[in-house]
Amino acid sequence: MYVTPSPQLSNSFNAGTTQNVAGKRIYEVWKGSNIFFCGGRLIFGPDVRSLLVTLVLIIGPVTIFCVFVGRHLRKDYSNGVAIMIILVIHTFIVLVFLLLTSGRDPGIIPRNAHPPEPEEEMNSPSEWSGGQTPKLRLPRTKDVIVNGVTVKIKYCDTCMLYRPPRCSHCSICNNCVERFDHHCPWVGQCIGRRNYPFFFMFVFSTTLLCFFVFAMCALRIKKLMEGDPPHTVWKALQRSPASAFLMAYVFLATWFVGGLTVFHMYLIGTNQTTYENFRYRYDNKANPYHEGLLRNFKLVLFSGIPPSKNKFRSKVQLEVPNIVPTVQSRESIDILSPNRKAVDDIDIGDKSAWSTLVGAEAYQDVHARNSTNGSGNKVLKHGYEDAFAEALGGEGSRGGAFRAPVSGSNR
């Protein structure tokens, strides 16, 4: 199996390019298009308003049933109260699955703080020659082996990472999502590895709710047809327009959520995602993720929810460049500096060579500070090397903040 590489933490920000983020939390400076509630505890897609429509489509019919149909069932049947309790509990379960689907991290892969290291082209020289540097490139795709099958993974320019297998970048949420299935406008969220089981249970439980409401409304119509005096079906529907409306409503809804349930049961049984089914079509080639019917259901629905890779409530961590004054080696000066002779002169003890290497003004300042102060005492008693170090490093130069490039023989 392919193991997802660990990207750099998404709560890292470059101090040189990021402003006004110190002290803030990750969700407050999030680069995706998500919307957060409850202090970053709930994460939704940018189209979270469509969730309100879904809530109305679920709670509205249930409320109509309780007010106009359920009260008659309580009178007509001894277990009418149990019918109402079952309906309310079932509706509550549907809403819980909806919230777990819509309000959680679907499996967002953290963005890299920096792009990965480019690779040197195979045919380019490994050493610099003729003033030319080797050509570095960042491959757009890479090949990985998944269960013996070669799978291509793509580089994401937005997240600056190579997407793991089955990962895709959602253009709506602007995030790379692990095991991306699709972006569902009805729940206002991407469907990925961390919320797909809840999405399936939401669709499945909603289908069962439609069946239950339809059956209870039909029971109400049947009771009217058997009443005294008896009624025809048309007369019974006229006596209970709420039942007629709900039966028509859930009949249409069942075609949608019921068909969606059957389709996703097929996807789970073959271990596919909606994105893979519509784009890749495994009909004519091997599916590297298919491990048998029962095994697929276990992997998708009962393998547990992995922890989120993002800590939205954590404080932003600034990447402060670790600038340590260093002295260039002789070889680096050979390449990058024309003052090779000055370096050689310093190594053999020629103090005047400092003016060539560091500039005349800096040298004169060092020389003046190392002269006598009128009473015959030296201001600095450690030679030009320490004088130059103190001129650059200030009072802490003696503590090792900066040391001039001097030869050990001259100390």
mmCIF file of C-alpha atoms in Angstrom:
data_model
loop_
_atom_site.group_PDB
_atom_site.id
_atom_site.type_symbol
_atom_site.label_atom_id
_atom_site.label_comp_id
_atom_site.label_asym_id
_atom_site.label_seq_id
_atom_site.Cartn_x
_atom_site.Cartn_y
_atom_site.Cartn_z
ATOM 1 C CA MET A 1 0.000 0.000 0.000
ATOM 2 C CA TYR A 2 1.112 3.542 -0.675
ATOM 3 C CA VAL A 3 1.836 5.562 2.449
ATOM 4 C CA THR A 4 0.943 9.234 2.323
ATOM 5 C CA PRO A 5 4.045 11.349 2.901
ATOM 6 C CA SER A 6 3.841 13.795 5.762
ATOM 7 C CA PRO A 7 3.667 17.346 4.376
ATOM 8 C CA GLN A 8 4.942 20.325 6.258
ATOM 9 C CA LEU A 9 2.599 21.633 8.899
ATOM 10 C CA SER A 10 -0.154 23.871 7.641
ATOM 11 C CA ASN A 11 0.243 26.188 10.623
ATOM 12 C CA SER A 12 3.654 27.374 9.473
ATOM 13 C CA PHE A 13 3.957 30.849 8.020
ATOM 14 C CA ASN A 14 7.013 32.627 6.732
ATOM 15 C CA ALA A 15 7.774 35.620 8.905
ATOM 16 C CA GLY A 16 9.195 37.480 5.938
ATOM 17 C CA THR A 17 6.075 37.241 3.792
ATOM 18 C CA THR A 18 3.238 36.885 6.308
ATOM 19 C CA GLN A 19 2.026 39.904 8.233
ATOM 20 C CA ASN A 20 -0.482 40.382 11.031
ATOM 21 C CA VAL A 21 -0.815 36.671 11.814
ATOM 22 C CA ALA A 22 1.088 36.536 15.089
ATOM 23 C CA GLY A 23 -1.148 35.436 17.944
ATOM 24 C CA LYS A 24 -3.960 34.302 15.664
ATOM 25 C CA ARG A 25 -5.299 30.799 15.251
ATOM 26 C CA ILE A 26 -5.040 28.668 12.158
ATOM 27 C CA TYR A 27 -8.711 28.957 11.188
ATOM 28 C CA GLU A 28 -8.458 32.767 11.286
ATOM 29 C CA VAL A 29 -5.773 32.852 8.584
ATOM 30 C CA TRP A 30 -6.893 29.736 6.682
ATOM 31 C CA LYS A 31 -5.981 29.909 2.997
ATOM 32 C CA GLY A 32 -8.844 27.735 1.775
ATOM 33 C CA SER A 33 -12.395 28.891 1.050
ATOM 34 C CA ASN A 34 -13.892 27.220 4.123
ATOM 35 C CA ILE A 35 -16.125 28.909 6.671
ATOM 36 C CA PHE A 36 -15.565 28.224 10.370
ATOM 37 C CA PHE A 37 -17.964 28.357 13.314
ATOM 38 C CA CYS A 38 -17.652 27.896 17.074
ATOM 39 C CA GLY A 39 -14.090 29.132 17.204
ATOM 40 C CA GLY A 40 -12.787 26.780 14.535
ATOM 41 C CA ARG A 41 -14.477 23.670 15.923
ATOM 42 C CA LEU A 42 -16.825 23.376 12.922
ATOM 43 C CA ILE A 43 -15.575 23.704 9.352
ATOM 44 C CA PHE A 44 -17.923 24.089 6.382
ATOM 45 C CA GLY A 45 -17.565 24.729 2.694
ATOM 46 C CA PRO A 46 -18.126 28.167 1.155
ATOM 47 C CA ASP A 47 -21.649 27.125 0.113
ATOM 48 C CA VAL A 48 -22.750 26.398 3.682
ATOM 49 C CA ARG A 49 -25.981 28.331 3.100
ATOM 50 C CA SER A 50 -27.282 25.441 1.023
ATOM 51 C CA LEU A 51 -27.250 23.436 4.246
ATOM 52 C CA LEU A 52 -30.171 25.542 5.425
ATOM 53 C CA VAL A 53 -32.168 24.403 2.406
ATOM 54 C CA THR A 54 -31.420 20.781 3.253
ATOM 55 C CA LEU A 55 -32.549 21.324 6.844
ATOM 56 C CA VAL A 56 -35.836 22.822 5.663
ATOM 57 C CA LEU A 57 -36.408 19.920 3.260
ATOM 58 C CA ILE A 58 -35.998 17.460 6.155
ATOM 59 C CA ILE A 59 -37.507 19.226 9.149
ATOM 60 C CA GLY A 60 -40.416 20.779 7.219
ATOM 61 C CA PRO A 61 -42.120 17.528 6.104
ATOM 62 C CA VAL A 62 -41.529 15.919 9.517
ATOM 63 C CA THR A 63 -43.200 18.878 11.204
ATOM 64 C CA ILE A 64 -46.194 18.641 8.834
ATOM 65 C CA PHE A 65 -46.477 14.949 9.585
ATOM 66 C CA CYS A 66 -46.444 15.454 13.347
ATOM 67 C CA VAL A 67 -49.030 18.258 13.264
ATOM 68 C CA PHE A 68 -51.519 17.010 10.652
ATOM 69 C CA VAL A 69 -51.032 13.220 10.447
ATOM 70 C CA GLY A 70 -49.430 12.031 13.650
ATOM 71 C CA ARG A 71 -52.145 13.398 15.921
ATOM 72 C CA HIS A 72 -54.752 11.312 14.078
ATOM 73 C CA LEU A 73 -52.570 8.202 14.309
ATOM 74 C CA ARG A 74 -52.377 8.660 18.076
ATOM 75 C CA LYS A 75 -56.187 8.538 18.211
ATOM 76 C CA ASP A 76 -56.668 5.740 15.710
ATOM 77 C CA TYR A 77 -53.994 3.334 17.006
ATOM 78 C CA SER A 78 -52.871 2.370 20.466
ATOM 79 C CA ASN A 79 -49.233 2.506 19.401
ATOM 80 C CA GLY A 80 -49.628 5.906 17.768
ATOM 81 C CA VAL A 81 -47.358 7.507 20.380
ATOM 82 C CA ALA A 82 -44.626 4.977 19.575
ATOM 83 C CA ILE A 83 -44.925 5.951 15.901
ATOM 84 C CA MET A 84 -44.297 9.586 16.784
ATOM 85 C CA ILE A 85 -41.333 8.734 19.030
ATOM 86 C CA ILE A 86 -39.735 6.590 16.322
ATOM 87 C CA LEU A 87 -40.164 9.373 13.788
ATOM 88 C CA VAL A 88 -38.601 12.018 16.037
ATOM 89 C CA ILE A 89 -35.644 9.810 16.966
ATOM 90 C CA HIS A 90 -35.087 8.833 13.353
ATOM 91 C CA THR A 91 -35.145 12.463 12.267
ATOM 92 C CA PHE A 92 -32.665 13.348 14.997
ATOM 93 C CA ILE A 93 -30.295 10.613 13.761
ATOM 94 C CA VAL A 94 -30.548 11.957 10.218
ATOM 95 C CA LEU A 95 -29.665 15.452 11.415
ATOM 96 C CA VAL A 96 -26.698 14.153 13.413
ATOM 97 C CA PHE A 97 -25.306 12.384 10.356
ATOM 98 C CA LEU A 98 -25.868 15.570 8.362
ATOM 99 C CA LEU A 99 -23.909 17.641 10.871
ATOM 100 C CA LEU A 100 -21.087 15.072 11.051
ATOM 101 C CA THR A 101 -20.869 15.158 7.271
ATOM 102 C CA SER A 102 -21.028 18.899 6.815
ATOM 103 C CA GLY A 103 -19.268 20.312 9.873
ATOM 104 C CA ARG A 104 -16.036 18.310 10.034
ATOM 105 C CA ASP A 105 -12.718 18.197 8.232
ATOM 106 C CA PRO A 106 -13.341 15.911 5.212
ATOM 107 C CA GLY A 107 -9.657 14.955 5.029
ATOM 108 C CA ILE A 108 -7.896 18.159 4.012
ATOM 109 C CA ILE A 109 -4.197 17.643 3.377
ATOM 110 C CA PRO A 110 -2.167 20.521 4.850
ATOM 111 C CA ARG A 111 -0.461 22.782 2.369
ATOM 112 C CA ASN A 112 3.285 22.794 2.256
ATOM 113 C CA ALA A 113 4.950 25.952 3.478
ATOM 114 C CA HIS A 114 7.450 25.612 0.622
ATOM 115 C CA PRO A 115 7.457 23.656 -2.633
ATOM 116 C CA PRO A 116 9.393 20.382 -2.643
ATOM 117 C CA GLU A 117 12.992 20.314 -3.735
ATOM 118 C CA PRO A 118 13.297 20.221 -7.543
ATOM 119 C CA GLU A 119 15.062 17.333 -9.171
ATOM 120 C CA GLU A 120 18.072 17.575 -11.441
ATOM 121 C CA GLU A 121 17.417 16.555 -14.996
ATOM 122 C CA MET A 122 18.860 13.196 -15.929
ATOM 123 C CA ASN A 123 20.889 14.451 -18.909
ATOM 124 C CA SER A 124 22.191 17.638 -17.320
ATOM 125 C CA PRO A 125 25.795 17.873 -16.061
ATOM 126 C CA SER A 126 26.232 17.258 -12.353
ATOM 127 C CA GLU A 127 28.962 19.898 -12.014
ATOM 128 C CA TRP A 128 29.024 23.484 -13.085
ATOM 129 C CA SER A 129 30.913 23.994 -16.307
ATOM 130 C CA GLY A 130 31.277 26.973 -18.589
ATOM 131 C CA GLY A 131 29.327 29.202 -16.188
ATOM 132 C CA GLN A 132 26.131 27.136 -16.616
ATOM 133 C CA THR A 133 24.181 25.706 -13.720
ATOM 134 C CA PRO A 134 22.414 22.338 -13.862
ATOM 135 C CA LYS A 135 18.757 22.564 -14.876
ATOM 136 C CA LEU A 136 16.350 21.761 -12.075
ATOM 137 C CA ARG A 137 12.794 20.705 -12.747
ATOM 138 C CA LEU A 138 9.717 19.771 -10.760
ATOM 139 C CA PRO A 139 7.937 16.824 -12.427
ATOM 140 C CA ARG A 140 4.218 17.345 -12.907
ATOM 141 C CA THR A 141 3.482 13.685 -12.212
ATOM 142 C CA LYS A 142 5.125 10.797 -10.414
ATOM 143 C CA ASP A 143 4.516 7.061 -10.532
ATOM 144 C CA VAL A 144 3.771 5.098 -7.363
ATOM 145 C CA ILE A 145 2.879 1.447 -6.902
ATOM 146 C CA VAL A 146 -0.458 0.635 -5.260
ATOM 147 C CA ASN A 147 -1.148 -3.076 -4.756
ATOM 148 C CA GLY A 148 1.109 -3.922 -7.689
ATOM 149 C CA VAL A 149 -0.500 -1.380 -10.040
ATOM 150 C CA THR A 150 1.275 1.777 -11.210
ATOM 151 C CA VAL A 151 -0.695 4.900 -10.312
ATOM 152 C CA LYS A 152 0.200 8.452 -11.301
ATOM 153 C CA ILE A 153 0.117 11.199 -8.694
ATOM 154 C CA LYS A 154 0.013 14.855 -9.686
ATOM 155 C CA TYR A 155 1.654 17.955 -8.312
ATOM 156 C CA CYS A 156 -0.693 20.628 -6.932
ATOM 157 C CA ASP A 157 0.557 24.163 -7.561
ATOM 158 C CA THR A 158 -1.822 25.639 -4.982
ATOM 159 C CA CYS A 159 -0.943 23.345 -2.085
ATOM 160 C CA MET A 160 2.673 22.849 -3.258
ATOM 161 C CA LEU A 161 2.632 19.085 -2.775
ATOM 162 C CA TYR A 162 2.283 15.847 -4.670
ATOM 163 C CA ARG A 163 -1.251 14.615 -4.111
ATOM 164 C CA PRO A 164 -1.440 11.142 -2.608
ATOM 165 C CA PRO A 165 -3.375 8.507 -4.577
ATOM 166 C CA ARG A 166 -7.142 9.154 -4.667
ATOM 167 C CA CYS A 167 -6.579 12.749 -3.585
ATOM 168 C CA SER A 168 -7.898 15.666 -5.616
ATOM 169 C CA HIS A 169 -8.023 19.435 -5.288
ATOM 170 C CA CYS A 170 -11.550 20.766 -4.796
ATOM 171 C CA SER A 171 -11.991 23.958 -6.795
ATOM 172 C CA ILE A 172 -14.866 25.069 -4.551
ATOM 173 C CA CYS A 173 -13.187 24.658 -1.166
ATOM 174 C CA ASN A 174 -9.686 25.283 -2.596
ATOM 175 C CA ASN A 175 -8.169 22.356 -0.701
ATOM 176 C CA CYS A 176 -6.609 19.010 -1.531
ATOM 177 C CA VAL A 177 -8.869 16.360 0.014
ATOM 178 C CA GLU A 178 -7.766 12.831 0.800
ATOM 179 C CA ARG A 179 -9.833 10.121 -0.967
ATOM 180 C CA PHE A 180 -11.879 12.854 -2.611
ATOM 181 C CA ASP A 181 -15.349 11.645 -3.624
ATOM 182 C CA HIS A 182 -17.166 14.815 -4.660
ATOM 183 C CA HIS A 183 -18.284 18.205 -3.396
ATOM 184 C CA CYS A 184 -21.898 17.925 -2.278
ATOM 185 C CA PRO A 185 -23.868 21.196 -2.482
ATOM 186 C CA TRP A 186 -26.679 19.728 -0.368
ATOM 187 C CA VAL A 187 -24.412 19.456 2.675
ATOM 188 C CA GLY A 188 -22.129 22.360 1.731
ATOM 189 C CA GLN A 189 -18.948 20.357 2.124
ATOM 190 C CA CYS A 190 -16.463 18.149 0.319
ATOM 191 C CA ILE A 191 -16.931 14.429 0.766
ATOM 192 C CA GLY A 192 -13.637 12.739 1.542
ATOM 193 C CA ARG A 193 -12.011 10.098 3.658
ATOM 194 C CA ARG A 194 -12.996 11.524 7.039
ATOM 195 C CA ASN A 195 -16.698 12.162 6.378
ATOM 196 C CA TYR A 196 -17.650 9.682 3.642
ATOM 197 C CA PRO A 197 -19.046 7.066 6.116
ATOM 198 C CA PHE A 198 -21.239 9.747 7.700
ATOM 199 C CA PHE A 199 -22.361 10.939 4.279
ATOM 200 C CA PHE A 200 -23.409 7.435 3.281
ATOM 201 C CA MET A 201 -25.259 6.929 6.570
ATOM 202 C CA PHE A 202 -26.958 10.306 6.095
ATOM 203 C CA VAL A 203 -28.221 9.358 2.640
ATOM 204 C CA PHE A 204 -29.186 5.851 3.763
ATOM 205 C CA SER A 205 -31.049 7.032 6.897
ATOM 206 C CA THR A 206 -32.840 9.723 4.887
ATOM 207 C CA THR A 207 -34.051 7.036 2.484
ATOM 208 C CA LEU A 208 -35.391 5.012 5.422
ATOM 209 C CA LEU A 209 -37.085 8.144 6.769
ATOM 210 C CA CYS A 210 -38.840 8.637 3.443
ATOM 211 C CA PHE A 211 -40.058 5.029 3.503
ATOM 212 C CA PHE A 212 -41.332 5.435 7.065
ATOM 213 C CA VAL A 213 -43.244 8.676 6.382
ATOM 214 C CA PHE A 214 -44.765 7.239 3.209
ATOM 215 C CA ALA A 215 -45.874 4.102 5.059
ATOM 216 C CA MET A 216 -47.448 6.041 7.964
ATOM 217 C CA CYS A 217 -49.293 8.365 5.583
ATOM 218 C CA ALA A 218 -50.584 5.336 3.670
ATOM 219 C CA LEU A 219 -51.734 3.878 7.002
ATOM 220 C CA ARG A 220 -53.721 7.054 7.659
ATOM 221 C CA ILE A 221 -55.367 6.855 4.204
ATOM 222 C CA LYS A 222 -56.186 3.195 4.790
ATOM 223 C CA LYS A 223 -57.877 4.061 8.089
ATOM 224 C CA LEU A 224 -60.033 6.666 6.363
ATOM 225 C CA MET A 225 -61.024 4.194 3.649
ATOM 226 C CA GLU A 226 -62.144 1.732 6.338
ATOM 227 C CA GLY A 227 -64.044 4.313 8.368
ATOM 228 C CA ASP A 228 -67.719 4.766 8.843
ATOM 229 C CA PRO A 229 -68.848 5.577 6.256
ATOM 230 C CA PRO A 230 -66.041 4.108 4.091
ATOM 231 C CA HIS A 231 -64.288 6.333 1.583
ATOM 232 C CA THR A 232 -62.689 5.771 -1.758
ATOM 233 C CA VAL A 233 -58.991 6.489 -2.228
ATOM 234 C CA TRP A 234 -59.747 9.855 -3.791
ATOM 235 C CA LYS A 235 -62.125 10.827 -0.987
ATOM 236 C CA ALA A 236 -59.624 9.696 1.640
ATOM 237 C CA LEU A 237 -56.892 11.818 0.057
ATOM 238 C CA GLN A 238 -59.267 14.798 0.093
ATOM 239 C CA ARG A 239 -59.997 14.208 3.778
ATOM 240 C CA SER A 240 -56.268 14.201 4.569
ATOM 241 C CA PRO A 241 -54.486 16.580 2.171
ATOM 242 C CA ALA A 242 -51.381 16.547 4.395
ATOM 243 C CA SER A 243 -51.064 12.798 3.841
ATOM 244 C CA ALA A 244 -51.487 13.245 0.093
ATOM 245 C CA PHE A 245 -48.833 15.961 -0.007
ATOM 246 C CA LEU A 246 -46.337 14.001 2.090
ATOM 247 C CA MET A 247 -46.814 10.824 0.041
ATOM 248 C CA ALA A 248 -46.106 12.722 -3.171
ATOM 249 C CA TYR A 249 -43.161 14.564 -1.594
ATOM 250 C CA VAL A 250 -41.378 11.525 -0.169
ATOM 251 C CA PHE A 251 -42.088 9.547 -3.359
ATOM 252 C CA LEU A 252 -40.092 12.077 -5.356
ATOM 253 C CA ALA A 253 -37.447 12.379 -2.643
ATOM 254 C CA THR A 254 -36.989 8.600 -2.548
ATOM 255 C CA TRP A 255 -36.027 8.569 -6.210
ATOM 256 C CA PHE A 256 -33.217 10.984 -5.384
ATOM 257 C CA VAL A 257 -31.866 9.797 -2.022
ATOM 258 C CA GLY A 258 -32.774 6.176 -2.723
ATOM 259 C CA GLY A 259 -30.990 6.212 -6.065
ATOM 260 C CA LEU A 260 -28.029 7.909 -4.405
ATOM 261 C CA THR A 261 -27.949 5.195 -1.741
ATOM 262 C CA VAL A 262 -27.916 2.409 -4.320
ATOM 263 C CA PHE A 263 -25.213 4.148 -6.356
ATOM 264 C CA HIS A 264 -22.929 4.589 -3.340
ATOM 265 C CA MET A 265 -23.497 0.996 -2.267
ATOM 266 C CA TYR A 266 -22.162 0.023 -5.689
ATOM 267 C CA LEU A 267 -19.187 2.365 -5.251
ATOM 268 C CA ILE A 268 -18.407 0.927 -1.825
ATOM 269 C CA GLY A 269 -18.711 -2.641 -3.073
ATOM 270 C CA THR A 270 -16.199 -1.955 -5.834
ATOM 271 C CA ASN A 271 -14.077 0.459 -3.717
ATOM 272 C CA GLN A 272 -14.422 3.416 -6.039
ATOM 273 C CA THR A 273 -15.134 7.075 -5.496
ATOM 274 C CA THR A 274 -17.601 9.172 -7.437
ATOM 275 C CA TYR A 275 -14.692 11.126 -8.921
ATOM 276 C CA GLU A 276 -12.951 7.929 -10.066
ATOM 277 C CA ASN A 277 -16.137 6.413 -11.439
ATOM 278 C CA PHE A 278 -16.919 9.396 -13.654
ATOM 279 C CA ARG A 279 -13.360 10.248 -14.678
ATOM 280 C CA TYR A 280 -11.317 7.069 -14.865
ATOM 281 C CA ARG A 281 -13.860 4.280 -15.432
ATOM 282 C CA TYR A 282 -12.272 1.060 -14.196
ATOM 283 C CA ASP A 283 -14.384 -1.011 -16.616
ATOM 284 C CA ASN A 284 -11.499 -1.650 -18.997
ATOM 285 C CA LYS A 285 -8.596 -1.636 -16.527
ATOM 286 C CA ALA A 286 -7.753 -2.993 -13.122
ATOM 287 C CA ASN A 287 -8.895 -1.162 -10.020
ATOM 288 C CA PRO A 288 -5.906 -1.194 -7.646
ATOM 289 C CA TYR A 289 -8.128 -0.547 -4.621
ATOM 290 C CA HIS A 290 -10.651 -3.363 -5.126
ATOM 291 C CA GLU A 291 -10.171 -6.037 -2.452
ATOM 292 C CA GLY A 292 -13.444 -7.958 -2.608
ATOM 293 C CA LEU A 293 -17.012 -7.058 -1.662
ATOM 294 C CA LEU A 294 -16.927 -7.661 2.099
ATOM 295 C CA ARG A 295 -13.404 -6.340 2.464
ATOM 296 C CA ASN A 296 -14.356 -3.152 0.601
ATOM 297 C CA PHE A 297 -17.350 -2.477 2.857
ATOM 298 C CA LYS A 298 -15.173 -3.035 5.912
ATOM 299 C CA LEU A 299 -12.439 -0.706 4.649
ATOM 300 C CA VAL A 300 -14.778 2.124 3.676
ATOM 301 C CA LEU A 301 -17.360 2.041 6.477
ATOM 302 C CA PHE A 302 -15.811 0.242 9.442
ATOM 303 C CA SER A 303 -12.077 0.941 9.349
ATOM 304 C CA GLY A 304 -12.313 3.952 11.666
ATOM 305 C CA ILE A 305 -11.979 7.669 11.049
ATOM 306 C CA PRO A 306 -8.351 8.856 10.931
ATOM 307 C CA PRO A 307 -7.480 11.963 12.957
ATOM 308 C CA SER A 308 -7.435 15.290 11.185
ATOM 309 C CA LYS A 309 -4.109 16.479 9.811
ATOM 310 C CA ASN A 310 -5.065 20.062 10.666
ATOM 311 C CA LYS A 311 -5.243 21.716 14.069
ATOM 312 C CA PHE A 312 -7.488 24.634 13.254
ATOM 313 C CA ARG A 313 -7.491 26.031 16.791
ATOM 314 C CA SER A 314 -3.714 26.010 17.199
ATOM 315 C CA LYS A 315 -1.752 29.223 17.260
ATOM 316 C CA VAL A 316 0.001 30.306 14.092
ATOM 317 C CA GLN A 317 3.681 29.413 14.124
ATOM 318 C CA LEU A 318 5.897 31.866 12.309
ATOM 319 C CA GLU A 319 8.875 30.512 10.433
ATOM 320 C CA VAL A 320 11.687 32.844 11.541
ATOM 321 C CA PRO A 321 14.700 32.490 9.269
ATOM 322 C CA ASN A 322 17.632 31.147 11.236
ATOM 323 C CA ILE A 323 20.300 33.570 10.002
ATOM 324 C CA VAL A 324 23.687 32.571 11.387
ATOM 325 C CA PRO A 325 26.692 34.653 10.279
ATOM 326 C CA THR A 326 29.053 32.307 8.574
ATOM 327 C CA VAL A 327 32.325 32.739 6.804
ATOM 328 C CA GLN A 328 32.628 31.576 3.253
ATOM 329 C CA SER A 329 35.127 28.849 2.603
ATOM 330 C CA ARG A 330 38.129 29.320 0.383
ATOM 331 C CA GLU A 331 36.436 27.273 -2.325
ATOM 332 C CA SER A 332 33.260 29.365 -2.244
ATOM 333 C CA ILE A 333 35.268 32.573 -2.510
ATOM 334 C CA ASP A 334 37.107 31.074 -5.445
ATOM 335 C CA ILE A 335 33.772 30.836 -7.252
ATOM 336 C CA LEU A 336 31.796 33.770 -5.927
ATOM 337 C CA SER A 337 34.394 36.435 -5.080
ATOM 338 C CA PRO A 338 37.147 38.081 -7.121
ATOM 339 C CA ASN A 339 39.141 38.883 -3.940
ATOM 340 C CA ARG A 340 41.015 35.606 -3.666
ATOM 341 C CA LYS A 341 44.360 37.407 -3.319
ATOM 342 C CA ALA A 342 43.066 39.392 -0.310
ATOM 343 C CA VAL A 343 42.126 36.157 1.434
ATOM 344 C CA ASP A 344 45.583 34.721 0.829
ATOM 345 C CA ASP A 345 47.176 37.895 2.205
ATOM 346 C CA ILE A 346 45.079 37.678 5.364
ATOM 347 C CA ASP A 347 46.102 34.070 5.887
ATOM 348 C CA ILE A 348 49.792 34.985 5.754
ATOM 349 C CA GLY A 349 49.362 37.886 8.196
ATOM 350 C CA ASP A 350 49.048 40.924 5.934
ATOM 351 C CA LYS A 351 46.588 43.104 7.889
ATOM 352 C CA SER A 352 46.344 45.669 5.087
ATOM 353 C CA ALA A 353 44.495 43.124 3.029
ATOM 354 C CA TRP A 354 41.395 43.797 5.163
ATOM 355 C CA SER A 355 40.784 47.004 3.234
ATOM 356 C CA THR A 356 40.597 45.060 0.005
ATOM 357 C CA LEU A 357 38.243 42.410 1.308
ATOM 358 C CA VAL A 358 35.836 44.430 3.469
ATOM 359 C CA GLY A 359 36.138 47.902 1.958
ATOM 360 C CA ALA A 360 38.245 50.927 2.699
ATOM 361 C CA GLU A 361 35.727 52.647 5.007
ATOM 362 C CA ALA A 362 35.275 49.628 7.257
ATOM 363 C CA TYR A 363 39.019 49.133 7.400
ATOM 364 C CA GLN A 364 39.680 52.776 8.358
ATOM 365 C CA ASP A 365 37.092 52.553 11.130
ATOM 366 C CA VAL A 366 38.736 49.447 12.538
ATOM 367 C CA HIS A 367 42.181 51.019 12.265
ATOM 368 C CA ALA A 368 41.038 54.181 14.104
ATOM 369 C CA ARG A 369 39.458 52.197 16.916
ATOM 370 C CA ASN A 370 42.648 50.192 17.341
ATOM 371 C CA SER A 371 44.846 53.302 17.611
ATOM 372 C CA THR A 372 45.938 54.841 20.886
ATOM 373 C CA ASN A 373 43.492 56.939 22.915
ATOM 374 C CA GLY A 374 45.953 59.629 23.993
ATOM 375 C CA SER A 375 47.235 57.944 27.150
ATOM 376 C CA GLY A 376 49.216 55.311 25.368
ATOM 377 C CA ASN A 377 46.760 52.508 26.001
ATOM 378 C CA LYS A 378 45.193 50.493 23.270
ATOM 379 C CA VAL A 379 41.447 50.645 22.936
ATOM 380 C CA LEU A 380 41.493 47.017 21.778
ATOM 381 C CA LYS A 381 44.327 44.720 22.673
ATOM 382 C CA HIS A 382 43.513 41.709 20.542
ATOM 383 C CA GLY A 383 44.749 42.766 17.122
ATOM 384 C CA TYR A 384 42.965 43.626 13.904
ATOM 385 C CA GLU A 385 41.026 40.392 13.868
ATOM 386 C CA ASP A 386 39.096 41.122 17.074
ATOM 387 C CA ALA A 387 38.786 44.805 16.199
ATOM 388 C CA PHE A 388 37.107 43.933 12.958
ATOM 389 C CA ALA A 389 34.892 41.395 14.711
ATOM 390 C CA GLU A 390 33.777 43.997 17.261
ATOM 391 C CA ALA A 391 33.123 46.558 14.531
ATOM 392 C CA LEU A 392 30.671 44.150 12.933
ATOM 393 C CA GLY A 393 29.255 42.359 15.937
ATOM 394 C CA GLY A 394 29.035 45.132 18.546
ATOM 395 C CA GLU A 395 29.538 44.480 22.230
ATOM 396 C CA GLY A 396 28.717 40.791 21.962
ATOM 397 C CA SER A 397 31.405 40.043 19.411
ATOM 398 C CA ARG A 398 33.699 38.640 22.033
ATOM 399 C CA GLY A 399 30.965 36.170 22.925
ATOM 400 C CA GLY A 400 31.136 34.551 19.543
ATOM 401 C CA ALA A 401 28.522 36.417 17.533
ATOM 402 C CA PHE A 402 30.965 36.836 14.674
ATOM 403 C CA ARG A 403 34.546 35.800 14.094
ATOM 404 C CA ALA A 404 36.718 37.118 11.324
ATOM 405 C CA PRO A 405 38.301 34.610 8.922
ATOM 406 C CA VAL A 406 41.824 34.354 10.315
ATOM 407 C CA SER A 407 44.337 31.592 10.161
ATOM 408 C CA GLY A 408 45.084 29.634 13.271
ATOM 409 C CA SER A 409 48.812 30.274 12.856
ATOM 410 C CA ASN A 410 48.344 34.011 13.262
ATOM 411 C CA ARG A 411 46.576 33.730 16.609
#
